[in-house]
């Protein structure tokens, strides 16, 4: 409302016309990381034939000592199976009245569709990150982690690791050791951290010598640099827990081999609305994910000290 001196009437809407800007306020989205922590190795098979893929696992061959003249023992190798199900879905649906559309000078539907796509990615990321930790190999989590050493403390219920700028690098290096003891490949390793953790790294003695990035490193997926053999990503939607008085979360690390993801149907459609004068815009994504190699993932249960 335009300012006036005391006692004068307000003239808003009478002499000063309303102007609707063709520009909209920028919206800031949380970084999404599913594309850098999972593979889509089986997606093509699902899209060709149905909503489930039966994945055969390699059997473990028995090895025996040999002596001359002995009778040989025979094995009938039998591997197991895993199922990747497309049993989850997300959708959005919005209506734009014809009268409103006529009065608009921007393409509302296009903007809504773009926002819905970002929101779907964020919802999917959040669901995956909140589901994978229970399926991680037992040797790669807990207070006695390490398939060989068995003495690496990555935190546990009631005893989260108290993370400071003095010990955060040590925790990360131990997560790398846990993967090493499982013979996980060194290339393509990722590490997901909350923002407070990367702040501690920047405040630590590690500095620029070990935490390196470049002018374009702060990408849409949150990539901020590298430590040891990990590419580090900032994530705002790691699962949060209340453990006594402590607010806890997980540092999650691994390779794409650990998690597989597939979509069977991603569809957007526009149609005339039946119940009113307007257009209906809808989007649907049907998907599934599975932890196939729990030994390729690790998690530290932590809280900020």
Short mmCIF file of C-alpha atoms in Angstrom, two decimals:
data_model
loop_
_atom_site.label_atom_id
_atom_site.label_comp_id
_atom_site.label_asym_id
_atom_site.label_seq_id
_atom_site.Cartn_x
_atom_site.Cartn_y
_atom_site.Cartn_z
CA UNK A 1 0.00 0.00 0.00
CA UNK A 2 1.45 3.35 -1.02
CA UNK A 3 2.47 5.52 1.99
CA UNK A 4 0.37 8.62 2.80
CA UNK A 5 0.53 11.34 5.43
CA UNK A 6 -1.71 10.95 8.49
CA UNK A 7 -5.39 11.63 7.79
CA UNK A 8 -5.20 10.96 4.06
CA UNK A 9 -7.10 7.99 2.54
CA UNK A 10 -5.29 4.96 1.12
CA UNK A 11 -5.57 4.58 -2.65
CA UNK A 12 -4.18 1.09 -3.22
CA UNK A 13 -6.02 -0.59 -6.08
CA UNK A 14 -7.56 2.71 -7.22
CA UNK A 15 -4.74 4.77 -8.71
CA UNK A 16 -1.96 2.16 -8.61
CA UNK A 17 -2.67 -0.90 -10.82
CA UNK A 18 -1.56 -4.43 -9.90
CA UNK A 19 1.16 -5.92 -12.05
CA UNK A 20 1.77 -9.68 -12.13
CA UNK A 21 5.41 -10.43 -12.83
CA UNK A 22 6.32 -12.96 -15.49
CA UNK A 23 9.20 -14.07 -13.29
CA UNK A 24 8.71 -16.40 -10.33
CA UNK A 25 10.81 -16.63 -7.19
CA UNK A 26 13.60 -19.17 -7.46
CA UNK A 27 13.01 -22.39 -5.56
CA UNK A 28 15.88 -24.21 -3.86
CA UNK A 29 15.77 -27.99 -3.80
CA UNK A 30 17.67 -30.46 -1.65
CA UNK A 31 20.37 -32.31 -3.56
CA UNK A 32 19.38 -35.75 -4.83
CA UNK A 33 21.94 -38.57 -4.94
CA UNK A 34 20.18 -41.77 -6.06
CA UNK A 35 21.90 -41.63 -9.45
CA UNK A 36 25.36 -41.69 -7.84
CA UNK A 37 24.71 -44.39 -5.22
CA UNK A 38 22.77 -46.99 -7.23
CA UNK A 39 22.88 -48.83 -10.54
CA UNK A 40 20.15 -49.60 -13.07
CA UNK A 41 21.61 -52.90 -14.31
CA UNK A 42 18.26 -54.74 -14.42
CA UNK A 43 15.97 -51.92 -15.52
CA UNK A 44 16.00 -52.95 -19.17
CA UNK A 45 14.80 -56.48 -18.39
CA UNK A 46 11.88 -55.19 -16.31
CA UNK A 47 10.78 -52.70 -18.98
CA UNK A 48 10.70 -55.47 -21.57
CA UNK A 49 8.73 -58.04 -19.66
CA UNK A 50 7.06 -57.23 -16.36
CA UNK A 51 7.26 -56.12 -12.78
CA UNK A 52 9.77 -58.59 -11.34
CA UNK A 53 13.26 -59.83 -12.16
CA UNK A 54 14.65 -63.02 -10.61
CA UNK A 55 18.39 -62.48 -10.15
CA UNK A 56 20.55 -65.56 -9.75
CA UNK A 57 23.48 -65.41 -7.34
CA UNK A 58 26.83 -67.09 -7.88
CA UNK A 59 27.37 -70.29 -5.84
CA UNK A 60 30.45 -70.67 -3.65
CA UNK A 61 32.69 -73.48 -4.82
CA UNK A 62 34.11 -75.93 -2.25
CA UNK A 63 37.90 -76.32 -2.26
CA UNK A 64 39.52 -79.54 -0.91
CA UNK A 65 43.03 -80.72 -0.12
CA UNK A 66 44.32 -83.31 -2.59
CA UNK A 67 46.32 -86.49 -2.00
CA UNK A 68 47.42 -88.99 -4.64
CA UNK A 69 45.03 -91.90 -4.94
CA UNK A 70 42.19 -90.40 -2.93
CA UNK A 71 38.54 -90.54 -3.90
CA UNK A 72 37.37 -87.15 -5.06
CA UNK A 73 34.44 -85.39 -3.42
CA UNK A 74 31.90 -83.85 -5.75
CA UNK A 75 29.78 -80.75 -5.32
CA UNK A 76 26.53 -79.85 -7.04
CA UNK A 77 26.81 -76.05 -7.06
CA UNK A 78 23.57 -74.27 -6.23
CA UNK A 79 23.30 -70.54 -6.13
CA UNK A 80 20.46 -68.61 -4.57
CA UNK A 81 18.10 -66.07 -6.08
CA UNK A 82 17.10 -62.48 -5.33
CA UNK A 83 14.02 -60.65 -6.53
CA UNK A 84 13.84 -57.07 -7.74
CA UNK A 85 10.19 -56.01 -7.50
CA UNK A 86 8.57 -52.98 -9.06
CA UNK A 87 6.12 -52.61 -6.19
CA UNK A 88 6.22 -48.90 -5.28
CA UNK A 89 4.82 -45.80 -6.89
CA UNK A 90 4.65 -42.03 -6.65
CA UNK A 91 2.24 -39.66 -8.38
CA UNK A 92 1.16 -36.04 -8.57
CA UNK A 93 -2.03 -34.51 -9.90
CA UNK A 94 -2.89 -30.82 -10.35
CA UNK A 95 -5.71 -28.90 -11.98
CA UNK A 96 -5.59 -25.52 -13.70
CA UNK A 97 -8.96 -23.81 -14.16
CA UNK A 98 -9.61 -22.43 -17.63
CA UNK A 99 -10.41 -18.98 -16.27
CA UNK A 100 -7.16 -18.85 -14.34
CA UNK A 101 -5.19 -20.10 -17.36
CA UNK A 102 -6.59 -17.31 -19.56
CA UNK A 103 -5.49 -14.73 -17.00
CA UNK A 104 -1.95 -16.13 -16.73
CA UNK A 105 0.96 -14.99 -18.88
CA UNK A 106 3.26 -17.83 -17.82
CA UNK A 107 3.03 -21.57 -18.51
CA UNK A 108 1.87 -22.82 -15.10
CA UNK A 109 1.65 -26.46 -16.15
CA UNK A 110 5.26 -26.51 -17.35
CA UNK A 111 6.45 -25.00 -14.08
CA UNK A 112 4.36 -27.38 -11.99
CA UNK A 113 5.65 -30.37 -13.94
CA UNK A 114 9.27 -29.34 -13.39
CA UNK A 115 8.68 -28.87 -9.66
CA UNK A 116 6.90 -32.24 -9.41
CA UNK A 117 9.86 -33.97 -11.05
CA UNK A 118 12.23 -32.52 -8.45
CA UNK A 119 9.87 -33.42 -5.60
CA UNK A 120 9.59 -37.00 -6.86
CA UNK A 121 13.37 -37.38 -6.97
CA UNK A 122 13.65 -36.02 -3.45
CA UNK A 123 10.90 -38.32 -2.12
CA UNK A 124 12.54 -41.32 -3.78
CA UNK A 125 15.98 -40.41 -2.43
CA UNK A 126 14.56 -40.04 1.07
CA UNK A 127 12.84 -43.43 0.88
CA UNK A 128 15.97 -45.22 -0.36
CA UNK A 129 18.29 -43.60 2.19
CA UNK A 130 15.89 -44.48 4.98
CA UNK A 131 15.65 -48.13 3.92
CA UNK A 132 19.11 -49.41 3.03
CA UNK A 133 20.97 -49.46 6.37
CA UNK A 134 19.21 -52.61 7.75
CA UNK A 135 20.29 -54.51 4.60
CA UNK A 136 23.98 -53.64 4.90
CA UNK A 137 26.23 -56.62 5.65
CA UNK A 138 26.51 -57.09 9.45
CA UNK A 139 30.31 -56.98 9.18
CA UNK A 140 30.09 -53.41 7.83
CA UNK A 141 28.14 -51.76 10.65
CA UNK A 142 28.08 -51.63 14.44
CA UNK A 143 30.64 -51.43 17.21
CA UNK A 144 32.60 -54.49 16.01
CA UNK A 145 32.73 -53.88 12.27
CA UNK A 146 35.31 -55.35 9.92
CA UNK A 147 35.04 -58.76 8.26
CA UNK A 148 38.66 -59.52 9.17
CA UNK A 149 39.52 -57.19 12.05
CA UNK A 150 36.17 -57.25 13.86
CA UNK A 151 37.21 -54.34 16.08
CA UNK A 152 36.19 -51.19 14.18
CA UNK A 153 33.68 -49.05 16.05
CA UNK A 154 31.13 -47.48 13.68
CA UNK A 155 28.61 -46.77 16.42
CA UNK A 156 25.52 -48.60 17.57
CA UNK A 157 22.12 -48.07 19.14
CA UNK A 158 22.60 -46.29 22.45
CA UNK A 159 26.25 -45.61 21.60
CA UNK A 160 26.49 -43.34 18.55
CA UNK A 161 29.92 -42.04 17.61
CA UNK A 162 30.50 -38.52 18.94
CA UNK A 163 31.80 -36.74 15.84
CA UNK A 164 34.19 -33.81 16.19
CA UNK A 165 36.53 -32.07 13.79
CA UNK A 166 39.37 -34.00 15.46
CA UNK A 167 38.02 -37.49 14.78
CA UNK A 168 35.84 -37.20 11.66
CA UNK A 169 38.66 -38.14 9.27
CA UNK A 170 39.44 -41.20 11.40
CA UNK A 171 35.82 -42.35 11.14
CA UNK A 172 35.83 -41.94 7.37
CA UNK A 173 39.10 -43.84 6.98
CA UNK A 174 37.73 -46.70 9.08
CA UNK A 175 34.67 -46.85 6.82
CA UNK A 176 37.08 -47.24 3.93
CA UNK A 177 38.88 -50.04 5.78
CA UNK A 178 35.59 -51.87 6.31
CA UNK A 179 35.01 -51.86 2.55
CA UNK A 180 38.63 -52.92 1.95
CA UNK A 181 38.16 -55.96 4.18
CA UNK A 182 35.23 -56.98 1.99
CA UNK A 183 37.44 -56.64 -1.14
CA UNK A 184 35.17 -53.90 -2.50
CA UNK A 185 36.60 -52.08 -5.53
CA UNK A 186 38.27 -48.76 -4.77
CA UNK A 187 36.95 -46.93 -7.82
CA UNK A 188 33.51 -45.37 -7.71
CA UNK A 189 33.22 -45.14 -3.94
CA UNK A 190 30.79 -42.56 -2.55
CA UNK A 191 30.30 -41.06 0.91
CA UNK A 192 27.09 -39.32 1.98
CA UNK A 193 27.41 -36.79 4.80
CA UNK A 194 25.09 -34.24 6.41
CA UNK A 195 26.18 -30.63 5.98
CA UNK A 196 27.38 -30.30 9.57
CA UNK A 197 29.87 -33.11 8.94
CA UNK A 198 31.44 -31.46 5.89
CA UNK A 199 31.72 -28.26 7.93
CA UNK A 200 33.71 -30.19 10.54
CA UNK A 201 35.97 -31.53 7.81
CA UNK A 202 36.67 -28.02 6.55
CA UNK A 203 37.47 -26.95 10.12
CA UNK A 204 39.75 -29.93 10.73
CA UNK A 205 43.46 -30.33 10.11
CA UNK A 206 42.63 -32.13 6.87
CA UNK A 207 42.14 -28.80 5.11
CA UNK A 208 42.70 -28.52 1.40
CA UNK A 209 45.37 -31.22 1.37
CA UNK A 210 42.93 -34.13 1.53
CA UNK A 211 39.50 -32.60 0.96
CA UNK A 212 39.72 -31.40 -2.60
CA UNK A 213 37.21 -30.08 -5.06
CA UNK A 214 37.10 -27.63 -7.93
CA UNK A 215 35.20 -24.59 -9.09
CA UNK A 216 32.32 -26.72 -10.41
CA UNK A 217 32.21 -29.33 -7.66
CA UNK A 218 29.04 -28.06 -5.95
CA UNK A 219 26.80 -29.74 -8.50
CA UNK A 220 23.07 -30.50 -8.42
CA UNK A 221 23.76 -33.84 -6.70
CA UNK A 222 25.64 -32.21 -3.81
CA UNK A 223 29.16 -33.37 -4.71
CA UNK A 224 31.70 -31.33 -2.74
CA UNK A 225 35.08 -33.06 -3.01
CA UNK A 226 37.07 -36.21 -2.30
CA UNK A 227 38.56 -37.86 0.78
CA UNK A 228 40.77 -40.92 0.56
CA UNK A 229 38.99 -42.90 -2.21
CA UNK A 230 35.52 -41.49 -1.52
CA UNK A 231 33.67 -38.90 -3.56
CA UNK A 232 31.87 -36.88 -0.89
CA UNK A 233 28.28 -35.69 -1.24
CA UNK A 234 26.33 -33.32 1.00
CA UNK A 235 22.84 -34.65 1.76
CA UNK A 236 20.10 -32.85 3.70
CA UNK A 237 17.72 -35.80 3.91
CA UNK A 238 19.72 -38.58 5.54
CA UNK A 239 17.48 -40.38 8.07
CA UNK A 240 17.41 -38.79 11.53
CA UNK A 241 16.76 -40.56 14.84
CA UNK A 242 16.36 -39.69 18.49
CA UNK A 243 18.61 -41.89 20.63
CA UNK A 244 18.17 -40.81 24.25
CA UNK A 245 19.28 -37.19 24.35
CA UNK A 246 21.24 -37.51 21.11
CA UNK A 247 20.02 -36.56 17.65
CA UNK A 248 21.62 -39.16 15.41
CA UNK A 249 22.03 -40.06 11.75
CA UNK A 250 24.20 -42.23 9.50
CA UNK A 251 27.22 -41.57 7.37
CA UNK A 252 26.59 -43.90 4.42
CA UNK A 253 29.28 -45.09 2.03
CA UNK A 254 29.81 -47.71 -0.65
CA UNK A 255 29.69 -48.26 -4.40
CA UNK A 256 26.89 -48.35 -6.95
CA UNK A 257 27.11 -52.13 -7.04
CA UNK A 258 25.41 -52.31 -3.64
CA UNK A 259 22.01 -50.90 -4.63
CA UNK A 260 20.02 -51.51 -7.81
CA UNK A 261 17.10 -49.35 -8.90
CA UNK A 262 14.60 -49.64 -11.73
CA UNK A 263 11.52 -47.86 -13.03
CA UNK A 264 8.93 -49.66 -15.10
CA UNK A 265 6.73 -46.68 -15.93
CA UNK A 266 7.28 -42.95 -15.77
CA UNK A 267 4.40 -41.09 -17.36
CA UNK A 268 3.04 -37.54 -17.52
CA UNK A 269 -0.33 -36.77 -19.08
CA UNK A 270 -2.61 -33.80 -19.65
CA UNK A 271 -6.39 -34.01 -20.10
CA UNK A 272 -9.59 -32.05 -19.74
CA UNK A 273 -10.94 -32.21 -16.19
CA UNK A 274 -14.37 -33.84 -15.81
CA UNK A 275 -15.56 -32.10 -12.65
CA UNK A 276 -14.71 -28.51 -13.61
CA UNK A 277 -13.66 -26.31 -16.53
CA UNK A 278 -9.94 -26.81 -16.58
CA UNK A 279 -6.98 -28.95 -17.52
CA UNK A 280 -5.64 -31.80 -15.44
CA UNK A 281 -1.93 -32.59 -15.37
CA UNK A 282 -0.77 -35.84 -13.75
CA UNK A 283 2.49 -37.68 -13.33
CA UNK A 284 3.23 -41.27 -12.28
CA UNK A 285 6.44 -43.17 -11.52
CA UNK A 286 6.41 -46.88 -10.67
CA UNK A 287 9.71 -48.15 -9.31
CA UNK A 288 11.61 -50.61 -7.16
CA UNK A 289 15.00 -50.86 -5.47
CA UNK A 290 16.98 -53.51 -3.66
CA UNK A 291 20.24 -53.87 -1.76
CA UNK A 292 21.87 -56.71 -3.71
CA UNK A 293 25.40 -56.56 -2.31
CA UNK A 294 25.28 -55.50 1.32
CA UNK A 295 29.05 -55.99 1.57
CA UNK A 296 29.50 -53.08 -0.85
CA UNK A 297 27.93 -50.64 1.62
CA UNK A 298 28.82 -49.40 5.08
CA UNK A 299 27.30 -46.98 7.58
CA UNK A 300 28.51 -45.20 10.71
CA UNK A 301 25.89 -44.32 13.35
CA UNK A 302 26.82 -40.85 14.53
CA UNK A 303 25.86 -37.68 16.37
CA UNK A 304 27.45 -34.24 16.38
CA UNK A 305 29.38 -33.79 19.63
#
